[in-house]
Amino acid sequence: MERIAVLGGGSWASALVKILSENKSQIHWWMRNKNDVQHLINFKHNPRYLSGVTFDLNYVKPSSDIQAVVSVADWVIIAVPAAFVQQALEELSGDAFKGKVIISAVKGMIPKENILISDYVERRYFVPNSHQLVVAGPCHAEEVALEKQSYLTIGSHDMNTAERFCELLRNRYVKANPLDDLDGIEYCAVIKNIIALACGISRGLNYGDNFQAVLVSNAMFEIERFLDAIMPLHRDLSGSAYLGDLLVTAYSQFSRNRTFGNMIGRGYTVKSAQVEMNMVAEGYYAVQSIFELNKKLGVSMPITNAVYHILYERISPAVEFEILKDKFK
């Protein structure tokens, strides 16, 4: 039986625990909130997220002790919002991940340091890229809870390890495939949240389907230019790990980033939108990281720039999108 640690108590962490535990892996599930852990033990469901999912405690072992959870696992999945990864892992020693495979299920970057989760894990915990994986693809947690057909891509520099993890994920409603583009998948997952924010803002401003289609198609060029500049590699960006993930995040009712952007477009302040959502929109933090990185790269990224100006420089969304719409083809 595979021993897997899942770090995080949110909806995506809950969805991954559901998938893996139903495949009879032993899941050691770390949640920071001790009351949530006790609730899970008593009632077999997460009180905050995907509360309709019942977990089999023969396979799921909840705990608020992160050191104990990590120490017994062979695989460690990080499923904490990027802005809180450092805080979540701060109790772990520098060699806590030694000999383990680390999987990032985080679609964001470490704020201020402006680095990917995989880069942070390598620098802070000395885990080489060959022992890291990235979970990507169009797969909302809410649809996993409903057991809708879903697709995951596991990015890695080691295809054998990626395939082994795919086997742990595959079931009647989840298909998983490996792909040898860990960095590209990770950056694309970050930027697509920024694009989803832009789509949400456009909806809040009453732009229609025609405009959003053009926005998304131009976004693919923006993503391609950025990836070519920061991590050049021959990629087919029409794949589900790239375009597929972007589309579901840009259009789905379950997209936090789209919802957050919609609120901004309708006139909410950043703070009021965050309070009302009570969930983390990764794109809010990601746009600052990508904007700062791009100061050195000098890539043409009009959508990213527009979202940054709106969220961090408090430029009117209506004014910014009047400028943006003239840059599209």
GROMACS .gro file of C-alpha atoms in nm:
model
  329
    1MET     CA    1   0.000   0.000   0.000
    2GLU     CA    2   0.139   0.339  -0.105
    3ARG     CA    3   0.182   0.592   0.176
    4ILE     CA    4   0.093   0.943   0.065
    5ALA     CA    5   0.096   1.267   0.263
    6VAL     CA    6  -0.148   1.536   0.153
    7LEU     CA    7  -0.077   1.881   0.294
    8GLY     CA    8  -0.372   2.121   0.293
    9GLY     CA    9  -0.734   2.132   0.401
   10GLY     CA   10  -0.895   2.306   0.102
   11SER     CA   11  -1.116   2.182  -0.180
   12TRP     CA   12  -0.834   2.064  -0.408
   13ALA     CA   13  -0.661   1.879  -0.125
   14SER     CA   14  -0.995   1.717  -0.040
   15ALA     CA   15  -1.048   1.613  -0.402
   16LEU     CA   16  -0.703   1.453  -0.421
   17VAL     CA   17  -0.762   1.266  -0.095
   18LYS     CA   18  -1.090   1.135  -0.237
   19ILE     CA   19  -0.924   1.010  -0.557
   20LEU     CA   20  -0.623   0.852  -0.391
   21SER     CA   21  -0.801   0.694  -0.095
   22GLU     CA   22  -1.066   0.538  -0.321
   23ASN     CA   23  -0.776   0.372  -0.502
   24LYS     CA   24  -0.678   0.218  -0.167
   25SER     CA   25  -0.365   0.424  -0.099
   26GLN     CA   26  -0.288   0.508   0.265
   27ILE     CA   27  -0.343   0.884   0.298
   28HIS     CA   28  -0.193   1.082   0.585
   29TRP     CA   29  -0.384   1.409   0.562
   30TRP     CA   30  -0.245   1.721   0.729
   31MET     CA   31  -0.484   2.003   0.807
   32ARG     CA   32  -0.370   2.301   1.013
   33ASN     CA   33  -0.702   2.347   1.194
   34LYS     CA   34  -0.731   2.095   1.480
   35ASN     CA   35  -1.109   2.136   1.497
   36ASP     CA   36  -1.136   2.040   1.129
   37VAL     CA   37  -0.923   1.732   1.194
   38GLN     CA   38  -1.148   1.627   1.482
   39HIS     CA   39  -1.459   1.692   1.275
   40LEU     CA   40  -1.318   1.472   0.999
   41ILE     CA   41  -1.245   1.195   1.247
   42ASN     CA   42  -1.591   1.219   1.403
   43PHE     CA   43  -1.805   1.267   1.091
   44LYS     CA   44  -1.585   1.151   0.800
   45HIS     CA   45  -1.608   1.468   0.594
   46ASN     CA   46  -1.430   1.803   0.563
   47PRO     CA   47  -1.651   2.064   0.736
   48ARG     CA   48  -1.532   2.351   0.515
   49TYR     CA   49  -1.482   2.216   0.162
   50LEU     CA   50  -1.652   1.946  -0.048
   51SER     CA   51  -1.853   1.862   0.263
   52GLY     CA   52  -2.066   1.614   0.067
   53VAL     CA   53  -1.768   1.380   0.021
   54THR     CA   54  -1.741   1.099   0.277
   55PHE     CA   55  -1.391   0.967   0.348
   56ASP     CA   56  -1.307   0.610   0.447
   57LEU     CA   57  -1.100   0.642   0.764
   58ASN     CA   58  -0.952   0.299   0.702
   59TYR     CA   59  -0.746   0.470   0.434
   60VAL     CA   60  -0.751   0.836   0.542
   61LYS     CA   61  -0.560   0.935   0.856
   62PRO     CA   62  -0.620   1.304   0.945
   63SER     CA   63  -0.369   1.491   1.160
   64SER     CA   64  -0.263   1.843   1.255
   65ASP     CA   65   0.099   1.728   1.309
   66ILE     CA   66   0.275   1.802   0.981
   67GLN     CA   67   0.604   1.648   1.087
   68ALA     CA   68   0.439   1.315   1.172
   69VAL     CA   69   0.240   1.316   0.848
   70VAL     CA   70   0.544   1.381   0.628
   71SER     CA   71   0.774   1.140   0.812
   72VAL     CA   72   0.566   0.830   0.733
   73ALA     CA   73   0.502   0.909   0.365
   74ASP     CA   74   0.683   0.811   0.045
   75TRP     CA   75   0.493   1.069  -0.161
   76VAL     CA   76   0.417   1.421  -0.035
   77ILE     CA   77   0.152   1.631  -0.209
   78ILE     CA   78   0.158   2.004  -0.138
   79ALA     CA   79  -0.195   2.138  -0.185
   80VAL     CA   80  -0.175   2.467   0.005
   81PRO     CA   81  -0.237   2.807  -0.161
   82ALA     CA   82   0.097   2.943  -0.284
   83ALA     CA   83   0.085   3.246  -0.056
   84PHE     CA   84   0.081   3.015   0.249
   85VAL     CA   85   0.324   2.741   0.144
   86GLN     CA   86   0.619   2.883   0.336
   87GLN     CA   87   0.410   2.922   0.651
   88ALA     CA   88   0.265   2.573   0.619
   89LEU     CA   89   0.606   2.408   0.580
   90GLU     CA   90   0.797   2.620   0.832
   91GLU     CA   91   0.801   2.346   1.100
   92LEU     CA   92   0.977   2.101   0.870
   93SER     CA   93   1.353   2.061   0.881
   94GLY     CA   94   1.568   2.105   0.573
   95ASP     CA   95   1.596   1.728   0.523
   96ALA     CA   96   1.229   1.647   0.591
   97PHE     CA   97   1.169   1.552   0.227
   98LYS     CA   98   1.483   1.341   0.186
   99GLY     CA   99   1.416   1.028  -0.018
  100LYS     CA  100   1.056   1.128  -0.091
  101VAL     CA  101   0.879   1.230  -0.411
  102ILE     CA  102   0.728   1.578  -0.378
  103ILE     CA  103   0.420   1.665  -0.582
  104SER     CA  104   0.303   2.023  -0.622
  105ALA     CA  105  -0.072   2.060  -0.662
  106VAL     CA  106  -0.033   2.438  -0.621
  107LYS     CA  107  -0.114   2.655  -0.920
  108GLY     CA  108   0.075   2.959  -0.799
  109MET     CA  109   0.416   3.103  -0.707
  110ILE     CA  110   0.590   3.199  -0.384
  111PRO     CA  111   0.503   3.570  -0.344
  112LYS     CA  112   0.787   3.825  -0.326
  113GLU     CA  113   1.044   3.557  -0.409
  114ASN     CA  114   0.863   3.511  -0.745
  115ILE     CA  115   0.966   3.148  -0.780
  116LEU     CA  116   0.775   2.831  -0.863
  117ILE     CA  117   0.683   2.586  -0.588
  118SER     CA  118   0.922   2.329  -0.737
  119ASP     CA  119   1.208   2.580  -0.726
  120TYR     CA  120   1.126   2.668  -0.365
  121VAL     CA  121   1.122   2.301  -0.263
  122GLU     CA  122   1.457   2.247  -0.435
  123ARG     CA  123   1.620   2.550  -0.269
  124ARG     CA  124   1.473   2.512   0.080
  125TYR     CA  125   1.452   2.133   0.113
  126PHE     CA  126   1.720   2.021  -0.135
  127VAL     CA  127   1.481   1.806  -0.341
  128PRO     CA  128   1.613   1.775  -0.699
  129ASN     CA  129   1.372   1.827  -0.989
  130SER     CA  130   1.403   1.456  -1.070
  131HIS     CA  131   1.216   1.385  -0.744
  132GLN     CA  132   0.939   1.638  -0.807
  133LEU     CA  133   0.609   1.624  -0.992
  134VAL     CA  134   0.344   1.880  -1.081
  135VAL     CA  135  -0.030   1.813  -1.102
  136ALA     CA  136  -0.199   2.008  -1.382
  137GLY     CA  137  -0.495   1.992  -1.616
  138PRO     CA  138  -0.861   2.096  -1.630
  139CYS     CA  139  -0.988   1.936  -1.312
  140HIS     CA  140  -1.203   2.138  -1.071
  141ALA     CA  141  -1.235   1.991  -0.724
  142GLU     CA  142  -1.613   2.036  -0.729
  143GLU     CA  143  -1.644   1.813  -1.036
  144VAL     CA  144  -1.418   1.551  -0.879
  145ALA     CA  145  -1.659   1.549  -0.584
  146LEU     CA  146  -1.943   1.483  -0.829
  147GLU     CA  147  -1.731   1.219  -1.004
  148LYS     CA  148  -1.751   1.395  -1.339
  149GLN     CA  149  -1.504   1.272  -1.602
  150SER     CA  150  -1.177   1.457  -1.539
  151TYR     CA  151  -0.826   1.463  -1.684
  152LEU     CA  152  -0.495   1.525  -1.509
  153THR     CA  153  -0.145   1.574  -1.644
  154ILE     CA  154   0.155   1.493  -1.426
  155GLY     CA  155   0.458   1.699  -1.521
  156SER     CA  156   0.804   1.566  -1.441
  157HIS     CA  157   1.162   1.531  -1.558
  158ASP     CA  158   1.136   1.160  -1.473
  159MET     CA  159   0.868   0.985  -1.679
  160ASN     CA  160   0.888   0.660  -1.481
  161THR     CA  161   0.807   0.837  -1.154
  162ALA     CA  162   0.534   1.039  -1.323
  163GLU     CA  163   0.375   0.722  -1.461
  164ARG     CA  164   0.383   0.558  -1.119
  165PHE     CA  165   0.192   0.852  -0.973
  166CYS     CA  166  -0.053   0.849  -1.264
  167GLU     CA  167  -0.134   0.489  -1.173
  168LEU     CA  168  -0.226   0.602  -0.822
  169LEU     CA  169  -0.470   0.858  -0.964
  170ARG     CA  170  -0.645   0.669  -1.243
  171ASN     CA  171  -0.999   0.547  -1.178
  172ARG     CA  172  -1.333   0.532  -1.358
  173TYR     CA  173  -1.374   0.913  -1.360
  174VAL     CA  174  -1.010   1.034  -1.360
  175LYS     CA  175  -0.761   0.984  -1.641
  176ALA     CA  176  -0.399   1.080  -1.580
  177ASN     CA  177  -0.102   1.102  -1.816
  178PRO     CA  178   0.265   1.199  -1.772
  179LEU     CA  179   0.434   1.485  -1.957
  180ASP     CA  180   0.802   1.582  -1.956
  181ASP     CA  181   0.752   1.956  -1.907
  182LEU     CA  182   0.748   2.022  -1.534
  183ASP     CA  183   0.846   2.389  -1.560
  184GLY     CA  184   0.626   2.479  -1.857
  185ILE     CA  185   0.319   2.320  -1.700
  186GLU     CA  186   0.386   2.497  -1.372
  187TYR     CA  187   0.427   2.842  -1.531
  188CYS     CA  188   0.122   2.789  -1.752
  189ALA     CA  189  -0.087   2.696  -1.448
  190VAL     CA  190   0.019   3.023  -1.285
  191ILE     CA  191  -0.056   3.245  -1.585
  192LYS     CA  192  -0.392   3.085  -1.667
  193ASN     CA  193  -0.520   3.209  -1.330
  194ILE     CA  194  -0.427   3.564  -1.434
  195ILE     CA  195  -0.616   3.516  -1.762
  196ALA     CA  196  -0.918   3.384  -1.572
  197LEU     CA  197  -0.910   3.699  -1.360
  198ALA     CA  198  -0.914   3.905  -1.680
  199CYS     CA  199  -1.209   3.702  -1.810
  200GLY     CA  200  -1.395   3.763  -1.487
  201ILE     CA  201  -1.324   4.136  -1.502
  202SER     CA  202  -1.452   4.147  -1.860
  203ARG     CA  203  -1.776   3.981  -1.746
  204GLY     CA  204  -1.811   4.226  -1.462
  205LEU     CA  205  -1.775   4.508  -1.714
  206ASN     CA  206  -2.047   4.351  -1.934
  207TYR     CA  207  -1.818   4.251  -2.219
  208GLY     CA  208  -1.969   3.955  -2.401
  209ASP     CA  209  -1.875   3.609  -2.525
  210ASN     CA  210  -1.716   3.748  -2.841
  211PHE     CA  211  -1.470   3.956  -2.644
  212GLN     CA  212  -1.387   3.676  -2.402
  213ALA     CA  213  -1.311   3.439  -2.690
  214VAL     CA  214  -1.069   3.692  -2.836
  215LEU     CA  215  -0.919   3.755  -2.492
  216VAL     CA  216  -0.851   3.382  -2.440
  217SER     CA  217  -0.707   3.333  -2.789
  218ASN     CA  218  -0.473   3.630  -2.738
  219ALA     CA  219  -0.385   3.490  -2.396
  220MET     CA  220  -0.245   3.176  -2.559
  221PHE     CA  221  -0.001   3.390  -2.757
  222GLU     CA  222   0.090   3.572  -2.436
  223ILE     CA  223   0.157   3.244  -2.255
  224GLU     CA  224   0.361   3.111  -2.548
  225ARG     CA  225   0.578   3.425  -2.561
  226PHE     CA  226   0.644   3.408  -2.187
  227LEU     CA  227   0.730   3.036  -2.185
  228ASP     CA  228   0.961   3.076  -2.484
  229ALA     CA  229   1.144   3.355  -2.301
  230ILE     CA  230   1.178   3.197  -1.958
  231MET     CA  231   1.191   2.823  -2.037
  232PRO     CA  232   1.237   2.756  -2.411
  233LEU     CA  233   1.119   2.413  -2.520
  234HIS     CA  234   0.914   2.273  -2.805
  235ARG     CA  235   0.561   2.250  -2.662
  236ASP     CA  236   0.218   2.181  -2.804
  237LEU     CA  237   0.017   2.435  -2.609
  238SER     CA  238  -0.310   2.295  -2.744
  239GLY     CA  239  -0.279   2.010  -2.493
  240SER     CA  240  -0.510   1.974  -2.195
  241ALA     CA  241  -0.236   2.072  -1.947
  242TYR     CA  242  -0.207   2.410  -2.121
  243LEU     CA  243  -0.509   2.519  -2.326
  244GLY     CA  244  -0.747   2.281  -2.148
  245ASP     CA  245  -0.656   2.412  -1.805
  246LEU     CA  246  -0.686   2.770  -1.929
  247LEU     CA  247  -1.031   2.713  -2.078
  248VAL     CA  248  -1.185   2.554  -1.771
  249THR     CA  249  -1.045   2.826  -1.545
  250ALA     CA  250  -1.159   3.103  -1.779
  251TYR     CA  251  -1.513   2.976  -1.832
  252SER     CA  252  -1.619   2.752  -1.543
  253GLN     CA  253  -1.868   2.849  -1.275
  254PHE     CA  254  -1.631   2.683  -1.025
  255SER     CA  255  -1.335   2.909  -1.111
  256ARG     CA  256  -1.234   3.117  -0.810
  257ASN     CA  257  -1.021   3.346  -1.024
  258ARG     CA  258  -1.303   3.413  -1.268
  259THR     CA  259  -1.538   3.483  -0.976
  260PHE     CA  260  -1.286   3.714  -0.812
  261GLY     CA  261  -1.228   3.902  -1.138
  262ASN     CA  262  -1.603   3.935  -1.195
  263MET     CA  263  -1.638   4.104  -0.856
  264ILE     CA  264  -1.353   4.343  -0.936
  265GLY     CA  265  -1.515   4.429  -1.269
  266ARG     CA  266  -1.842   4.503  -1.091
  267GLY     CA  267  -1.673   4.752  -0.859
  268TYR     CA  268  -1.561   4.552  -0.555
  269THR     CA  269  -1.233   4.648  -0.394
  270VAL     CA  270  -0.971   4.374  -0.370
  271LYS     CA  271  -1.023   4.348   0.005
  272SER     CA  272  -1.401   4.330  -0.011
  273ALA     CA  273  -1.388   4.066  -0.285
  274GLN     CA  274  -1.145   3.855  -0.080
  275VAL     CA  275  -1.362   3.880   0.231
  276GLU     CA  276  -1.683   3.789   0.049
  277MET     CA  277  -1.527   3.493  -0.136
  278ASN     CA  278  -1.353   3.353   0.174
  279MET     CA  279  -1.135   3.151  -0.065
  280VAL     CA  280  -0.796   3.219  -0.220
  281ALA     CA  281  -0.781   3.335  -0.583
  282GLU     CA  282  -0.426   3.237  -0.679
  283GLY     CA  283  -0.423   3.483  -0.969
  284TYR     CA  284  -0.419   3.780  -0.731
  285TYR     CA  285  -0.074   3.685  -0.604
  286ALA     CA  286   0.043   3.533  -0.932
  287VAL     CA  287   0.000   3.849  -1.137
  288GLN     CA  288   0.243   4.039  -0.916
  289SER     CA  289   0.503   3.761  -0.946
  290ILE     CA  290   0.473   3.732  -1.324
  291PHE     CA  291   0.472   4.112  -1.364
  292GLU     CA  292   0.795   4.138  -1.161
  293LEU     CA  293   0.960   3.851  -1.350
  294ASN     CA  294   0.868   4.007  -1.681
  295LYS     CA  295   1.048   4.330  -1.595
  296LYS     CA  296   1.367   4.140  -1.679
  297LEU     CA  297   1.229   3.940  -1.969
  298GLY     CA  298   1.051   4.224  -2.149
  299VAL     CA  299   0.785   3.998  -2.304
  300SER     CA  300   0.474   4.160  -2.449
  301MET     CA  301   0.205   4.067  -2.194
  302PRO     CA  302  -0.081   4.318  -2.226
  303ILE     CA  303  -0.338   4.104  -2.040
  304THR     CA  304  -0.108   4.043  -1.744
  305ASN     CA  305  -0.017   4.411  -1.734
  306ALA     CA  306  -0.382   4.515  -1.740
  307VAL     CA  307  -0.473   4.286  -1.450
  308TYR     CA  308  -0.171   4.405  -1.251
  309HIS     CA  309  -0.261   4.771  -1.306
  310ILE     CA  310  -0.617   4.707  -1.189
  311LEU     CA  311  -0.531   4.505  -0.879
  312TYR     CA  312  -0.210   4.671  -0.761
  313GLU     CA  313  -0.216   5.022  -0.904
  314ARG     CA  314  -0.592   5.069  -0.864
  315ILE     CA  315  -0.648   5.170  -1.223
  316SER     CA  316  -1.016   5.165  -1.318
  317PRO     CA  317  -1.108   4.830  -1.480
  318ALA     CA  318  -1.319   5.014  -1.738
  319VAL     CA  319  -1.029   5.241  -1.835
  320GLU     CA  320  -0.777   4.955  -1.845
  321PHE     CA  321  -0.999   4.738  -2.065
  322GLU     CA  322  -1.064   5.025  -2.305
  323ILE     CA  323  -0.688   5.028  -2.361
  324LEU     CA  324  -0.659   4.649  -2.367
  325LYS     CA  325  -0.928   4.586  -2.628
  326ASP     CA  326  -0.738   4.787  -2.890
  327LYS     CA  327  -0.434   4.557  -2.848
  328PHE     CA  328  -0.620   4.244  -2.958
  329LYS     CA  329  -0.641   4.105  -3.309
   0.00000   0.00000   0.00000
